[in-house]
Amino acid sequence: MKKSIENKSTVTHPLKRFVTRDALAFHLGIKSDNIYKISCWKYVIHVVGKSKSRFVSYADMPPILGVEQPIKADFAKWRKRIKTRKQKYVPKFWAQFYVKKIEDSNSIQTLLKWENLVKQCRSLISLEGIKTIDNALAKEKSRLEKLSHKNF
């Protein structure tokens, strides 16, 4: 089956740029390979996967590298989503997602880009999540620095 991200709306949601198969898999607690179809509608994302069919809010998706950086309006949407869910922070999977991306970094430059992105979003992530991310950053920095020293 073809695995694709389809745009089902003539209007593009501003947070659509952060929709990725990986982020949706973390959010839904399934493997990325078990997602068959992602349809981006005007207000929600429809995800079809192995024994799952779910609607997901764009505001549940964490910012990523490789697209336009988050702007003030994006933070307003995330804060509104947090408020409507009657919570204080974004979903816990954001921290898990960032830890995975940090661990998958293959260079100091990429790692620093993830670190800068997380710094922008610190106010949205729980203290526990920030600690987990900071630990992953320190561990990965150390690993990558050791690798770069071995190469010289």
PDB file of C-alpha atoms in Angstrom:
ATOM      1  CA  MET A   1       0.000   0.000   0.000  1.00  0.00           C
ATOM      2  CA  LYS A   2       1.290   3.462  -0.872  1.00  0.00           C
ATOM      3  CA  LYS A   3       2.194   5.476   2.208  1.00  0.00           C
ATOM      4  CA  SER A   4       1.537   9.139   1.599  1.00  0.00           C
ATOM      5  CA  ILE A   5       0.581  12.436   3.121  1.00  0.00           C
ATOM      6  CA  GLU A   6      -2.363  13.883   1.213  1.00  0.00           C
ATOM      7  CA  ASN A   7      -3.774  17.387   1.340  1.00  0.00           C
ATOM      8  CA  LYS A   8      -7.584  17.044   1.437  1.00  0.00           C
ATOM      9  CA  SER A   9      -8.242  20.759   1.736  1.00  0.00           C
ATOM     10  CA  THR A  10      -7.801  23.759  -0.514  1.00  0.00           C
ATOM     11  CA  VAL A  11      -6.671  25.713   2.559  1.00  0.00           C
ATOM     12  CA  THR A  12      -3.315  24.807   4.087  1.00  0.00           C
ATOM     13  CA  HIS A  13      -3.166  24.873   7.868  1.00  0.00           C
ATOM     14  CA  PRO A  14      -0.170  26.925   9.114  1.00  0.00           C
ATOM     15  CA  LEU A  15       1.019  24.057  11.346  1.00  0.00           C
ATOM     16  CA  LYS A  16       0.896  21.525   8.490  1.00  0.00           C
ATOM     17  CA  ARG A  17       4.622  22.041   7.936  1.00  0.00           C
ATOM     18  CA  PHE A  18       5.252  20.147  11.190  1.00  0.00           C
ATOM     19  CA  VAL A  19       3.216  17.066  10.218  1.00  0.00           C
ATOM     20  CA  THR A  20       5.502  14.063   9.816  1.00  0.00           C
ATOM     21  CA  ARG A  21       4.971  10.330   9.889  1.00  0.00           C
ATOM     22  CA  ASP A  22       7.472  10.058  12.790  1.00  0.00           C
ATOM     23  CA  ALA A  23       5.697  12.651  14.934  1.00  0.00           C
ATOM     24  CA  LEU A  24       2.303  11.058  14.298  1.00  0.00           C
ATOM     25  CA  ALA A  25       3.701   7.629  15.173  1.00  0.00           C
ATOM     26  CA  PHE A  26       5.045   8.971  18.486  1.00  0.00           C
ATOM     27  CA  HIS A  27       1.731  10.696  19.189  1.00  0.00           C
ATOM     28  CA  LEU A  28      -0.332   7.586  18.470  1.00  0.00           C
ATOM     29  CA  GLY A  29       2.112   5.193  20.120  1.00  0.00           C
ATOM     30  CA  ILE A  30       2.582   3.032  17.019  1.00  0.00           C
ATOM     31  CA  LYS A  31       5.430   2.248  14.638  1.00  0.00           C
ATOM     32  CA  SER A  32       5.886   4.610  11.731  1.00  0.00           C
ATOM     33  CA  ASP A  33       5.584   1.675   9.304  1.00  0.00           C
ATOM     34  CA  ASN A  34       2.094   0.933  10.658  1.00  0.00           C
ATOM     35  CA  ILE A  35       0.743   4.239   9.349  1.00  0.00           C
ATOM     36  CA  TYR A  36      -0.765   3.707   5.914  1.00  0.00           C
ATOM     37  CA  LYS A  37      -2.310   7.048   5.081  1.00  0.00           C
ATOM     38  CA  ILE A  38      -2.161  10.614   6.391  1.00  0.00           C
ATOM     39  CA  SER A  39      -4.759  13.089   5.143  1.00  0.00           C
ATOM     40  CA  CYS A  40      -4.349  16.753   6.033  1.00  0.00           C
ATOM     41  CA  TRP A  41      -7.771  18.363   6.184  1.00  0.00           C
ATOM     42  CA  LYS A  42      -8.645  21.964   6.914  1.00  0.00           C
ATOM     43  CA  TYR A  43      -8.677  21.683  10.704  1.00  0.00           C
ATOM     44  CA  VAL A  44      -7.427  18.173  11.516  1.00  0.00           C
ATOM     45  CA  ILE A  45      -5.150  15.385  10.340  1.00  0.00           C
ATOM     46  CA  HIS A  46      -6.745  12.006   9.618  1.00  0.00           C
ATOM     47  CA  VAL A  47      -4.358   9.126  10.229  1.00  0.00           C
ATOM     48  CA  VAL A  48      -5.121   5.603   9.025  1.00  0.00           C
ATOM     49  CA  GLY A  49      -2.907   2.821  10.243  1.00  0.00           C
ATOM     50  CA  LYS A  50      -2.816  -0.768  11.326  1.00  0.00           C
ATOM     51  CA  SER A  51      -6.008  -1.191  13.383  1.00  0.00           C
ATOM     52  CA  LYS A  52      -6.243   2.592  13.905  1.00  0.00           C
ATOM     53  CA  SER A  53      -8.103   5.474  12.346  1.00  0.00           C
ATOM     54  CA  ARG A  54      -7.689   8.714  14.277  1.00  0.00           C
ATOM     55  CA  PHE A  55      -8.149  12.423  13.906  1.00  0.00           C
ATOM     56  CA  VAL A  56      -5.255  14.476  15.279  1.00  0.00           C
ATOM     57  CA  SER A  57      -5.026  18.202  15.881  1.00  0.00           C
ATOM     58  CA  TYR A  58      -2.351  20.123  13.996  1.00  0.00           C
ATOM     59  CA  ALA A  59      -1.534  21.776  17.329  1.00  0.00           C
ATOM     60  CA  ASP A  60      -0.420  18.409  18.734  1.00  0.00           C
ATOM     61  CA  MET A  61       2.493  18.248  16.290  1.00  0.00           C
ATOM     62  CA  PRO A  62       5.922  19.376  17.528  1.00  0.00           C
ATOM     63  CA  PRO A  63       8.051  21.745  15.436  1.00  0.00           C
ATOM     64  CA  ILE A  64      10.776  20.097  13.368  1.00  0.00           C
ATOM     65  CA  LEU A  65      13.924  21.005  11.471  1.00  0.00           C
ATOM     66  CA  GLY A  66      13.929  21.511   7.728  1.00  0.00           C
ATOM     67  CA  VAL A  67      10.865  23.748   7.547  1.00  0.00           C
ATOM     68  CA  GLU A  68      10.125  27.347   8.499  1.00  0.00           C
ATOM     69  CA  GLN A  69      10.907  27.938  12.173  1.00  0.00           C
ATOM     70  CA  PRO A  70       7.997  28.401  14.608  1.00  0.00           C
ATOM     71  CA  ILE A  71       6.561  31.906  14.742  1.00  0.00           C
ATOM     72  CA  LYS A  72       4.536  33.754  17.370  1.00  0.00           C
ATOM     73  CA  ALA A  73       1.224  32.637  15.818  1.00  0.00           C
ATOM     74  CA  ASP A  74       2.294  28.979  16.068  1.00  0.00           C
ATOM     75  CA  PHE A  75       2.960  29.350  19.786  1.00  0.00           C
ATOM     76  CA  ALA A  76      -0.494  30.910  20.201  1.00  0.00           C
ATOM     77  CA  LYS A  77      -2.057  27.834  18.553  1.00  0.00           C
ATOM     78  CA  TRP A  78      -0.077  25.459  20.769  1.00  0.00           C
ATOM     79  CA  ARG A  79      -1.015  27.397  23.911  1.00  0.00           C
ATOM     80  CA  LYS A  80      -4.684  27.437  22.869  1.00  0.00           C
ATOM     81  CA  ARG A  81      -4.560  23.649  22.373  1.00  0.00           C
ATOM     82  CA  ILE A  82      -2.950  23.191  25.790  1.00  0.00           C
ATOM     83  CA  LYS A  83      -5.675  25.321  27.358  1.00  0.00           C
ATOM     84  CA  THR A  84      -8.546  23.460  25.626  1.00  0.00           C
ATOM     85  CA  ARG A  85      -7.083  20.143  26.827  1.00  0.00           C
ATOM     86  CA  LYS A  86      -7.036  21.619  30.357  1.00  0.00           C
ATOM     87  CA  GLN A  87      -3.342  20.880  30.705  1.00  0.00           C
ATOM     88  CA  LYS A  88      -0.250  22.933  31.466  1.00  0.00           C
ATOM     89  CA  TYR A  89       2.012  21.579  28.746  1.00  0.00           C
ATOM     90  CA  VAL A  90       2.100  19.996  25.313  1.00  0.00           C
ATOM     91  CA  PRO A  91       1.704  16.205  25.136  1.00  0.00           C
ATOM     92  CA  LYS A  92       4.514  14.170  26.746  1.00  0.00           C
ATOM     93  CA  PHE A  93       5.405  12.595  23.423  1.00  0.00           C
ATOM     94  CA  TRP A  94       7.051  15.882  22.340  1.00  0.00           C
ATOM     95  CA  ALA A  95       9.932  15.191  24.743  1.00  0.00           C
ATOM     96  CA  GLN A  96      10.187  11.569  23.578  1.00  0.00           C
ATOM     97  CA  PHE A  97      10.138  12.740  19.957  1.00  0.00           C
ATOM     98  CA  TYR A  98      12.919  15.269  20.567  1.00  0.00           C
ATOM     99  CA  VAL A  99      15.030  12.745  22.479  1.00  0.00           C
ATOM    100  CA  LYS A 100      14.772  10.346  19.522  1.00  0.00           C
ATOM    101  CA  LYS A 101      15.700  13.090  17.038  1.00  0.00           C
ATOM    102  CA  ILE A 102      18.642  14.118  19.243  1.00  0.00           C
ATOM    103  CA  GLU A 103      19.846  10.524  19.517  1.00  0.00           C
ATOM    104  CA  ASP A 104      19.567  10.149  15.722  1.00  0.00           C
ATOM    105  CA  SER A 105      21.708  13.258  15.110  1.00  0.00           C
ATOM    106  CA  ASN A 106      24.771  12.382  13.082  1.00  0.00           C
ATOM    107  CA  SER A 107      26.650  15.657  13.541  1.00  0.00           C
ATOM    108  CA  ILE A 108      27.258  18.362  16.102  1.00  0.00           C
ATOM    109  CA  GLN A 109      25.633  20.893  13.724  1.00  0.00           C
ATOM    110  CA  THR A 110      22.394  18.903  13.539  1.00  0.00           C
ATOM    111  CA  LEU A 111      22.435  18.403  17.287  1.00  0.00           C
ATOM    112  CA  LEU A 112      22.830  22.149  17.842  1.00  0.00           C
ATOM    113  CA  LYS A 113      19.904  22.840  15.503  1.00  0.00           C
ATOM    114  CA  TRP A 114      17.688  20.501  17.543  1.00  0.00           C
ATOM    115  CA  GLU A 115      18.939  22.144  20.743  1.00  0.00           C
ATOM    116  CA  ASN A 116      18.029  25.611  19.431  1.00  0.00           C
ATOM    117  CA  LEU A 117      14.583  24.431  18.348  1.00  0.00           C
ATOM    118  CA  VAL A 118      13.913  22.876  21.758  1.00  0.00           C
ATOM    119  CA  LYS A 119      15.076  26.102  23.455  1.00  0.00           C
ATOM    120  CA  GLN A 120      12.374  27.997  21.544  1.00  0.00           C
ATOM    121  CA  CYS A 121       9.736  25.554  22.824  1.00  0.00           C
ATOM    122  CA  ARG A 122      10.915  25.178  26.426  1.00  0.00           C
ATOM    123  CA  SER A 123       7.943  27.049  27.865  1.00  0.00           C
ATOM    124  CA  LEU A 124       5.553  24.541  26.271  1.00  0.00           C
ATOM    125  CA  ILE A 125       7.266  21.381  27.549  1.00  0.00           C
ATOM    126  CA  SER A 126       7.000  20.068  31.107  1.00  0.00           C
ATOM    127  CA  LEU A 127       9.984  20.346  33.448  1.00  0.00           C
ATOM    128  CA  GLU A 128      10.304  16.549  33.432  1.00  0.00           C
ATOM    129  CA  GLY A 129      10.380  16.576  29.622  1.00  0.00           C
ATOM    130  CA  ILE A 130      13.001  19.332  29.550  1.00  0.00           C
ATOM    131  CA  LYS A 131      15.217  17.365  31.947  1.00  0.00           C
ATOM    132  CA  THR A 132      14.939  14.280  29.734  1.00  0.00           C
ATOM    133  CA  ILE A 133      15.807  16.315  26.634  1.00  0.00           C
ATOM    134  CA  ASP A 134      18.725  18.066  28.377  1.00  0.00           C
ATOM    135  CA  ASN A 135      20.140  14.699  29.478  1.00  0.00           C
ATOM    136  CA  ALA A 136      19.870  13.359  25.926  1.00  0.00           C
ATOM    137  CA  LEU A 137      21.564  16.501  24.566  1.00  0.00           C
ATOM    138  CA  ALA A 138      24.481  16.203  27.001  1.00  0.00           C
ATOM    139  CA  LYS A 139      24.925  12.496  26.299  1.00  0.00           C
ATOM    140  CA  GLU A 140      24.770  12.962  22.521  1.00  0.00           C
ATOM    141  CA  LYS A 141      27.119  15.980  22.562  1.00  0.00           C
ATOM    142  CA  SER A 142      29.653  13.926  24.462  1.00  0.00           C
ATOM    143  CA  ARG A 143      29.311  11.002  22.044  1.00  0.00           C
ATOM    144  CA  LEU A 144      29.617  13.163  18.931  1.00  0.00           C
ATOM    145  CA  GLU A 145      32.586  15.092  20.330  1.00  0.00           C
ATOM    146  CA  LYS A 146      34.399  11.820  21.064  1.00  0.00           C
ATOM    147  CA  LEU A 147      33.670  10.660  17.508  1.00  0.00           C
ATOM    148  CA  SER A 148      34.976  13.884  15.988  1.00  0.00           C
ATOM    149  CA  HIS A 149      38.177  13.680  18.058  1.00  0.00           C
ATOM    150  CA  LYS A 150      38.764  10.101  16.915  1.00  0.00           C
ATOM    151  CA  ASN A 151      38.529  11.203  13.281  1.00  0.00           C
ATOM    152  CA  PHE A 152      41.430  13.649  13.677  1.00  0.00           C
TER     153      PHE A 152
END
